Amino acid sequence: MTVDRILPTDEARDLLDLATELADRELAPRAAGFESRAEFPREVLRTLGRAGLLGLPYAEEHGGAAQPYEVYLQVLEILASRWLAVAEAVSVHTLSCYPLAQFGTDAQRKLLPDLLGGELLGAYCLSEPQGGSDAAALTTRAVRDGEAYVVTGTKAWITHARVADFYDVFCRTGGPGPKGISCLLADRDTPGIVPQAAERTMGLHASPVAQIAFDDARVPADRLIGGEGAGFTIAMSALDSGRLGIAACAVGLAQAALDHAVGYARQRQQFGRAIVDFQGLGFLLADAATQVSAARALTLHAARLRDAGRPYSTEAAKAKLFATDVAMRVTTDAVQVLGGAGYVADHPVERYLREAKVLQIVEGTNQIQRLVISRALARDV
């Protein structure tokens, strides 16, 4: 199904056309194979980077494309509709570039062209085994020792853990609470940084997720981003943007599930009629189409607030919450439309269903999004 989009410029439309062409040629034909082999498509990320699609929201002086966030998110949606693991990789990589782009020094930002061009891949190390939602309670510690910080601790659920070239490491340089947290930019090859075995995940098999152990890893002091004590502010600011990325991924995945279910329902005959003509299925698909459109509108509204320099944190939480719940609902319904055929790997909807679940968890669980929204409501009263 064609999505009717309102875009701010002709350049934006050209970017979406490019994203569609690459997604159809480089992503869609490879997704099933890479997922079945649990193989990370590193070269696909390089291809997207060289095409200029990894640095869309960042400044041209750093190798980006200086595009509005609403354009970046619609590119992400297109990628997700062909292969969620790649879209999620783009979202995580964009998130991992944020601390450096927004809070780094001029000297530190010299790394950005290679990052935004796809030659280097990033990871975002915030969660820990005993502290996922409670980020302010993290225990990974960095102690200053001469011209380096010595980092000790363990990070968990790190996307790109075994394939990234650099890590944003959020660690404790001071006392308890958010004011004691800092952000370090660590190279993958730093002695003492040890990615663990990949997790055996329900979906997104092509996306490596693992714990990372820091065993007295020495990170140069000039890799401190934003100064000591600025880490929590950096992390929360980055997550507002990252939540919009996940919302866009959810919209793309839901759209893919809807498209496949509609196509199947038009062709599948029962009792002498296409099953789409039966009210039970027709209404289910109508509800799904409405929910996908609503999720897209909510996500783009939050992005446009961000582009206008207006507060958008609460709207980002709403978009992430609603869009990922929609993705879970629509992928589940898509399996139902296909019946038994939806439960086997011959059709992609069973993979879409497995993939949708993680979107309700990453970048802050949907329970955390509800907490963000409810607290905003309490402040407004």
Tab-separated table of C-alpha atoms in Angstrom:
chain	number	residue	atom	x	y	z
A	1	MET	CA	0.000	0.000	0.000
A	2	THR	CA	1.314	3.451	-0.902
A	3	VAL	CA	1.707	5.857	2.010
A	4	ASP	CA	0.672	9.402	1.110
A	5	ARG	CA	3.321	11.622	2.705
A	6	ILE	CA	3.574	15.373	3.155
A	7	LEU	CA	7.270	16.270	3.001
A	8	PRO	CA	8.923	19.638	3.674
A	9	THR	CA	11.142	19.808	0.561
A	10	ASP	CA	11.824	18.186	-2.797
A	11	GLU	CA	15.170	17.070	-1.367
A	12	ALA	CA	13.324	15.165	1.327
A	13	ARG	CA	11.239	13.375	-1.287
A	14	ASP	CA	14.415	12.447	-3.160
A	15	LEU	CA	15.872	11.025	0.064
A	16	LEU	CA	12.785	8.905	0.656
A	17	ASP	CA	12.918	7.679	-2.933
A	18	LEU	CA	16.575	6.737	-2.416
A	19	ALA	CA	15.731	4.981	0.851
A	20	THR	CA	12.952	3.042	-0.868
A	21	GLU	CA	15.233	2.008	-3.726
A	22	LEU	CA	17.972	0.816	-1.362
A	23	ALA	CA	15.491	-0.908	0.942
A	24	ASP	CA	13.956	-2.819	-1.959
A	25	ARG	CA	17.329	-3.758	-3.433
A	26	GLU	CA	19.634	-4.232	-0.434
A	27	LEU	CA	17.339	-5.056	2.493
A	28	ALA	CA	14.177	-6.902	1.493
A	29	PRO	CA	15.864	-9.725	-0.492
A	30	ARG	CA	18.376	-10.428	2.302
A	31	ALA	CA	16.317	-10.174	5.456
A	32	ALA	CA	15.097	-13.765	5.766
A	33	GLY	CA	18.510	-15.272	5.058
A	34	PHE	CA	20.454	-13.098	7.473
A	35	GLU	CA	17.818	-13.584	10.181
A	36	SER	CA	17.912	-17.369	9.782
A	37	ARG	CA	21.728	-17.330	10.070
A	38	ALA	CA	21.723	-14.777	12.906
A	39	GLU	CA	24.279	-12.804	10.867
A	40	PHE	CA	24.734	-9.064	11.280
A	41	PRO	CA	24.587	-7.229	7.899
A	42	ARG	CA	27.569	-4.935	8.446
A	43	GLU	CA	28.064	-4.189	4.756
A	44	VAL	CA	24.452	-3.083	4.416
A	45	LEU	CA	25.102	-0.451	7.099
A	46	ARG	CA	28.175	0.725	5.175
A	47	THR	CA	26.089	0.973	2.013
A	48	LEU	CA	23.494	3.095	3.807
A	49	GLY	CA	26.239	5.261	5.263
A	50	ARG	CA	27.891	5.849	1.912
A	51	ALA	CA	24.483	6.781	0.519
A	52	GLY	CA	24.179	9.439	3.216
A	53	LEU	CA	21.381	7.750	5.182
A	54	LEU	CA	23.221	7.305	8.511
A	55	GLY	CA	23.782	10.974	9.215
A	56	LEU	CA	20.498	12.503	8.129
A	57	PRO	CA	19.711	14.616	11.249
A	58	TYR	CA	23.281	15.802	11.837
A	59	ALA	CA	25.089	18.917	10.616
A	60	GLU	CA	26.723	18.941	7.195
A	61	GLU	CA	29.984	20.177	8.698
A	62	HIS	CA	30.277	16.839	10.504
A	63	GLY	CA	29.356	14.716	7.498
A	64	GLY	CA	25.592	14.711	8.049
A	65	ALA	CA	22.748	15.820	5.808
A	66	ALA	CA	21.163	18.472	8.082
A	67	GLN	CA	17.693	17.026	7.507
A	68	PRO	CA	14.709	17.629	9.793
A	69	TYR	CA	13.957	14.813	12.191
A	70	GLU	CA	10.604	14.239	10.486
A	71	VAL	CA	12.490	13.301	7.308
A	72	TYR	CA	14.958	11.037	9.108
A	73	LEU	CA	12.104	9.196	10.850
A	74	GLN	CA	10.275	8.559	7.588
A	75	VAL	CA	13.455	7.118	6.079
A	76	LEU	CA	13.747	4.917	9.154
A	77	GLU	CA	10.129	3.808	8.717
A	78	ILE	CA	10.811	2.759	5.129
A	79	LEU	CA	13.858	0.741	6.165
A	80	ALA	CA	11.905	-0.933	8.986
A	81	SER	CA	9.138	-1.954	6.597
A	82	ARG	CA	11.711	-4.041	4.686
A	83	TRP	CA	13.973	-5.242	7.525
A	84	LEU	CA	13.578	-4.169	11.131
A	85	ALA	CA	17.040	-5.279	12.254
A	86	VAL	CA	18.660	-2.823	9.851
A	87	ALA	CA	16.328	0.026	10.792
A	88	GLU	CA	16.978	-0.637	14.479
A	89	ALA	CA	20.713	-0.644	13.756
A	90	VAL	CA	20.395	2.756	12.073
A	91	SER	CA	18.365	4.070	15.019
A	92	VAL	CA	20.877	2.798	17.593
A	93	HIS	CA	23.812	4.117	15.602
A	94	THR	CA	22.152	7.525	15.269
A	95	LEU	CA	21.526	7.477	19.029
A	96	SER	CA	25.151	6.565	19.729
A	97	CYS	CA	26.364	9.537	17.652
A	98	TYR	CA	24.175	11.979	19.597
A	99	PRO	CA	26.396	12.530	22.688
A	100	LEU	CA	29.398	13.287	20.499
A	101	ALA	CA	27.484	15.555	18.103
A	102	GLN	CA	25.604	17.500	20.775
A	103	PHE	CA	28.033	17.592	23.696
A	104	GLY	CA	31.469	16.763	22.280
A	105	THR	CA	34.367	19.162	21.812
A	106	ASP	CA	35.554	20.220	18.362
A	107	ALA	CA	38.469	17.814	18.675
A	108	GLN	CA	36.186	14.928	19.629
A	109	ARG	CA	33.787	15.683	16.798
A	110	LYS	CA	36.509	14.953	14.261
A	111	LEU	CA	35.378	11.347	14.625
A	112	LEU	CA	31.895	12.149	13.324
A	113	PRO	CA	32.497	11.988	9.543
A	114	ASP	CA	33.557	8.328	9.748
A	115	LEU	CA	30.689	7.555	12.117
A	116	LEU	CA	28.045	9.268	10.023
A	117	GLY	CA	29.526	7.864	6.831
A	118	GLY	CA	29.103	4.295	8.021
A	119	GLU	CA	32.777	3.378	8.232
A	120	LEU	CA	32.476	3.144	12.019
A	121	LEU	CA	29.540	1.707	13.967
A	122	GLY	CA	28.448	2.783	17.434
A	123	ALA	CA	26.766	1.273	20.501
A	124	TYR	CA	25.037	2.875	23.477
A	125	CYS	CA	25.997	1.418	26.848
A	126	LEU	CA	23.521	2.560	29.493
A	127	SER	CA	21.598	-0.459	30.873
A	128	GLU	CA	23.100	-2.827	33.419
A	129	PRO	CA	22.169	-6.344	34.621
A	130	GLN	CA	20.620	-5.047	37.846
A	131	GLY	CA	19.435	-1.683	36.550
A	132	GLY	CA	17.492	-1.346	33.322
A	133	SER	CA	14.751	1.211	33.858
A	134	ASP	CA	16.527	2.805	36.837
A	135	ALA	CA	19.392	4.309	34.853
A	136	ALA	CA	20.337	6.737	37.644
A	137	ALA	CA	21.319	3.760	39.816
A	138	LEU	CA	23.990	2.424	37.454
A	139	THR	CA	27.116	1.036	39.144
A	140	THR	CA	29.747	0.820	36.389
A	141	ARG	CA	32.527	3.021	37.767
A	142	ALA	CA	35.260	5.103	36.118
A	143	VAL	CA	38.142	6.312	38.284
A	144	ARG	CA	40.536	8.978	37.024
A	145	ASP	CA	44.119	7.742	36.890
A	146	GLY	CA	46.451	10.267	35.305
A	147	GLU	CA	45.445	10.798	31.685
A	148	ALA	CA	42.865	8.023	31.647
A	149	TYR	CA	39.733	6.731	33.327
A	150	VAL	CA	39.830	3.141	34.581
A	151	VAL	CA	36.398	1.623	33.948
A	152	THR	CA	35.037	-1.388	35.843
A	153	GLY	CA	31.574	-2.934	35.639
A	154	THR	CA	29.131	-4.636	33.288
A	155	LYS	CA	26.661	-3.260	30.771
A	156	ALA	CA	23.687	-5.303	29.562
A	157	TRP	CA	21.387	-5.554	26.528
A	158	ILE	CA	23.839	-3.679	24.337
A	159	THR	CA	22.868	-3.635	20.664
A	160	HIS	CA	25.959	-3.999	18.413
A	161	ALA	CA	27.927	-5.276	21.424
A	162	ARG	CA	30.059	-7.615	19.360
A	163	VAL	CA	30.313	-5.582	16.160
A	164	ALA	CA	30.531	-1.905	17.184
A	165	ASP	CA	33.684	0.159	16.693
A	166	PHE	CA	33.005	2.513	19.614
A	167	TYR	CA	30.867	2.612	22.743
A	168	ASP	CA	29.126	5.414	24.603
A	169	VAL	CA	29.818	4.246	28.150
A	170	PHE	CA	27.718	5.780	30.909
A	171	CYS	CA	29.548	5.301	34.170
A	172	ARG	CA	29.824	6.638	37.689
A	173	THR	CA	32.651	9.112	38.272
A	174	GLY	CA	31.088	10.695	41.367
A	175	GLY	CA	28.650	9.927	44.149
A	176	PRO	CA	25.233	8.244	44.012
A	177	GLY	CA	22.382	9.481	41.881
A	178	PRO	CA	22.237	11.124	38.465
A	179	LYS	CA	24.782	13.867	39.242
A	180	GLY	CA	27.519	11.290	39.664
A	181	ILE	CA	27.219	9.898	36.122
A	182	SER	CA	29.513	10.728	33.200
A	183	CYS	CA	29.824	9.635	29.566
A	184	LEU	CA	32.992	8.232	27.988
A	185	LEU	CA	33.583	7.436	24.336
A	186	ALA	CA	35.541	4.167	24.259
A	187	ASP	CA	37.139	2.393	21.313
A	188	ARG	CA	36.187	-1.251	20.817
A	189	ASP	CA	39.818	-2.398	20.923
A	190	THR	CA	40.489	-0.870	24.347
A	191	PRO	CA	42.111	-3.566	26.524
A	192	GLY	CA	39.712	-4.632	29.236
A	193	ILE	CA	36.537	-4.173	27.165
A	194	VAL	CA	35.173	-7.688	26.678
A	195	PRO	CA	31.860	-8.312	24.862
A	196	GLN	CA	30.206	-11.458	26.168
A	197	ALA	CA	28.332	-14.173	24.278
A	198	ALA	CA	25.388	-12.932	22.251
A	199	GLU	CA	21.960	-13.258	23.844
A	200	ARG	CA	19.535	-15.769	22.335
A	201	THR	CA	16.729	-13.366	21.525
A	202	MET	CA	13.129	-14.047	20.454
A	203	GLY	CA	13.477	-11.904	17.342
A	204	LEU	CA	15.928	-9.602	15.572
A	205	HIS	CA	18.328	-12.515	15.211
A	206	ALA	CA	20.513	-10.500	12.838
A	207	SER	CA	21.038	-7.844	15.518
A	208	PRO	CA	23.707	-8.869	18.046
A	209	VAL	CA	22.821	-8.063	21.661
A	210	ALA	CA	25.123	-8.931	24.567
A	211	GLN	CA	26.580	-7.844	27.863
A	212	ILE	CA	29.893	-5.985	27.851
A	213	ALA	CA	32.356	-6.434	30.701
A	214	PHE	CA	34.745	-3.607	31.602
A	215	ASP	CA	37.724	-5.049	33.424
A	216	ASP	CA	39.960	-2.107	34.360
A	217	ALA	CA	39.581	-0.726	30.849
A	218	ARG	CA	41.656	2.442	30.433
A	219	VAL	CA	39.803	5.077	28.409
A	220	PRO	CA	41.739	8.282	27.616
A	221	ALA	CA	40.549	11.241	29.692
A	222	ASP	CA	40.104	13.319	26.528
A	223	ARG	CA	37.248	10.953	25.599
A	224	LEU	CA	35.081	12.354	28.399
A	225	ILE	CA	31.937	13.818	26.779
A	226	GLY	CA	30.410	16.967	28.280
A	227	GLY	CA	32.398	16.996	31.515
A	228	GLU	CA	32.128	14.951	34.687
A	229	GLY	CA	28.590	14.697	36.012
A	230	ALA	CA	26.934	15.477	32.675
A	231	GLY	CA	26.272	11.862	31.718
A	232	PHE	CA	22.721	11.490	32.975
A	233	THR	CA	21.596	14.671	31.231
A	234	ILE	CA	23.240	13.449	28.016
A	235	ALA	CA	21.635	10.014	28.336
A	236	MET	CA	18.102	11.297	28.896
A	237	SER	CA	18.386	13.879	26.121
A	238	ALA	CA	19.591	11.212	23.716
A	239	LEU	CA	16.782	8.841	24.700
A	240	ASP	CA	14.109	11.399	23.825
A	241	SER	CA	15.400	11.314	20.258
A	242	GLY	CA	15.995	7.567	20.364
A	243	ARG	CA	12.398	6.911	21.388
A	244	LEU	CA	11.229	8.625	18.227
A	245	GLY	CA	13.531	6.345	16.242
A	246	ILE	CA	11.949	3.269	17.803
A	247	ALA	CA	8.470	4.696	17.204
A	248	ALA	CA	9.307	5.105	13.509
A	249	CYS	CA	10.643	1.546	13.390
A	250	ALA	CA	7.376	0.354	14.928
A	251	VAL	CA	5.324	2.224	12.327
A	252	GLY	CA	7.361	0.681	9.515
A	253	LEU	CA	7.035	-2.833	10.932
A	254	ALA	CA	3.288	-2.439	11.474
A	255	GLN	CA	2.882	-1.115	7.925
A	256	ALA	CA	4.736	-4.133	6.545
A	257	ALA	CA	2.505	-6.520	8.511
A	258	LEU	CA	-0.626	-4.688	7.370
A	259	ASP	CA	0.488	-4.708	3.734
A	260	HIS	CA	1.202	-8.432	3.795
A	261	ALA	CA	-2.082	-9.240	5.527
A	262	VAL	CA	-4.108	-7.142	3.068
A	263	GLY	CA	-2.352	-8.701	0.083
A	264	TYR	CA	-3.026	-12.183	1.406
A	265	ALA	CA	-6.661	-11.385	2.234
A	266	ARG	CA	-7.279	-10.107	-1.281
A	267	GLN	CA	-5.984	-13.334	-2.822
A	268	ARG	CA	-7.138	-15.985	-0.349
A	269	GLN	CA	-10.494	-17.470	-1.357
A	270	GLN	CA	-12.973	-19.083	1.039
A	271	PHE	CA	-16.619	-19.898	0.355
A	272	GLY	CA	-16.172	-18.523	-3.158
A	273	ARG	CA	-15.033	-15.041	-2.054
A	274	ALA	CA	-11.816	-13.254	-1.161
A	275	ILE	CA	-11.569	-13.284	2.633
A	276	VAL	CA	-11.024	-9.502	2.697
A	277	ASP	CA	-14.707	-9.218	1.748
A	278	PHE	CA	-15.813	-10.902	4.978
A	279	GLN	CA	-16.717	-8.290	7.536
A	280	GLY	CA	-14.864	-10.002	10.386
A	281	LEU	CA	-11.519	-9.704	8.591
A	282	GLY	CA	-12.304	-6.526	6.705
A	283	PHE	CA	-13.053	-4.639	9.905
A	284	LEU	CA	-9.958	-6.058	11.602
A	285	LEU	CA	-7.816	-4.750	8.737
A	286	ALA	CA	-9.633	-1.408	8.801
A	287	ASP	CA	-8.801	-1.015	12.480
A	288	ALA	CA	-5.182	-1.945	11.807
A	289	ALA	CA	-4.880	0.600	8.989
A	290	THR	CA	-6.334	3.301	11.216
A	291	GLN	CA	-3.952	2.475	14.055
A	292	VAL	CA	-0.909	2.559	11.775
A	293	SER	CA	-1.908	5.955	10.391
A	294	ALA	CA	-2.490	7.287	13.908
A	295	ALA	CA	0.894	6.006	15.083
A	296	ARG	CA	2.615	7.654	12.125
A	297	ALA	CA	0.852	10.967	12.787
A	298	LEU	CA	1.737	10.944	16.488
A	299	THR	CA	5.373	10.140	15.734
A	300	LEU	CA	5.707	12.881	13.127
A	301	HIS	CA	3.985	15.401	15.400
A	302	ALA	CA	6.632	14.810	18.062
A	303	ALA	CA	9.381	15.050	15.434
A	304	ARG	CA	8.042	18.364	14.170
A	305	LEU	CA	8.038	19.742	17.713
A	306	ARG	CA	11.679	18.696	17.983
A	307	ASP	CA	12.495	20.315	14.648
A	308	ALA	CA	10.839	23.546	15.819
A	309	GLY	CA	12.979	23.608	18.972
A	310	ARG	CA	9.965	23.107	21.218
A	311	PRO	CA	9.680	20.674	24.177
A	312	TYR	CA	8.892	17.226	22.852
A	313	SER	CA	9.900	14.743	25.569
A	314	THR	CA	6.330	13.894	26.587
A	315	GLU	CA	5.174	13.646	22.979
A	316	ALA	CA	8.128	11.353	22.210
A	317	ALA	CA	7.034	9.106	25.076
A	318	LYS	CA	3.470	9.071	23.723
A	319	ALA	CA	4.698	8.226	20.233
A	320	LYS	CA	6.960	5.426	21.440
A	321	LEU	CA	4.225	3.995	23.659
A	322	PHE	CA	1.450	4.131	21.086
A	323	ALA	CA	3.431	3.118	18.003
A	324	THR	CA	5.053	0.085	19.616
A	325	ASP	CA	1.747	-1.092	21.109
A	326	VAL	CA	0.235	-0.708	17.635
A	327	ALA	CA	3.070	-2.748	16.111
A	328	MET	CA	2.411	-5.550	18.589
A	329	ARG	CA	-1.333	-5.486	17.900
A	330	VAL	CA	-1.100	-5.255	14.124
A	331	THR	CA	1.520	-7.988	13.765
A	332	THR	CA	-0.582	-10.261	15.973
A	333	ASP	CA	-3.651	-9.567	13.855
A	334	ALA	CA	-1.671	-10.141	10.658
A	335	VAL	CA	-0.817	-13.650	11.826
A	336	GLN	CA	-4.529	-14.191	12.561
A	337	VAL	CA	-5.544	-13.052	9.080
A	338	LEU	CA	-3.228	-15.630	7.535
A	339	GLY	CA	-4.380	-18.333	9.932
A	340	GLY	CA	-2.116	-21.374	9.958
A	341	ALA	CA	-0.053	-19.886	7.136
A	342	GLY	CA	0.818	-16.981	9.401
A	343	TYR	CA	2.358	-19.287	11.968
A	344	VAL	CA	5.031	-20.677	9.664
A	345	ALA	CA	8.153	-19.053	8.247
A	346	ASP	CA	6.859	-19.230	4.669
A	347	HIS	CA	5.322	-15.818	5.362
A	348	PRO	CA	7.188	-13.010	7.157
A	349	VAL	CA	4.383	-12.109	9.565
A	350	GLU	CA	5.518	-14.629	12.195
A	351	ARG	CA	8.900	-12.849	12.205
A	352	TYR	CA	7.196	-9.468	12.387
A	353	LEU	CA	5.288	-10.634	15.472
A	354	ARG	CA	8.469	-11.812	17.202
A	355	GLU	CA	10.236	-8.586	16.323
A	356	ALA	CA	7.432	-6.284	17.461
A	357	LYS	CA	7.698	-7.381	21.086
A	358	VAL	CA	11.157	-5.943	21.644
A	359	LEU	CA	10.027	-2.498	20.510
A	360	GLN	CA	7.818	-2.295	23.608
A	361	ILE	CA	10.949	-2.806	25.737
A	362	VAL	CA	13.910	-0.926	24.220
A	363	GLU	CA	14.634	2.801	24.727
A	364	GLY	CA	12.572	2.689	27.905
A	365	THR	CA	9.825	0.124	28.460
A	366	ASN	CA	6.287	1.181	27.723
A	367	GLN	CA	5.669	1.225	31.462
A	368	ILE	CA	8.374	3.894	31.723
A	369	GLN	CA	6.724	5.838	28.897
A	370	ARG	CA	3.477	5.827	30.865
A	371	LEU	CA	5.399	7.088	33.890
A	372	VAL	CA	6.888	9.947	31.840
A	373	ILE	CA	3.462	10.905	30.501
A	374	SER	CA	1.669	10.657	33.847
A	375	ARG	CA	4.304	12.795	35.570
A	376	ALA	CA	3.890	15.430	32.872
A	377	LEU	CA	0.150	15.408	33.480
A	378	ALA	CA	0.703	15.817	37.214
A	379	ARG	CA	2.941	18.849	36.627
A	380	ASP	CA	0.351	20.465	34.359
A	381	VAL	CA	-2.421	20.239	36.954
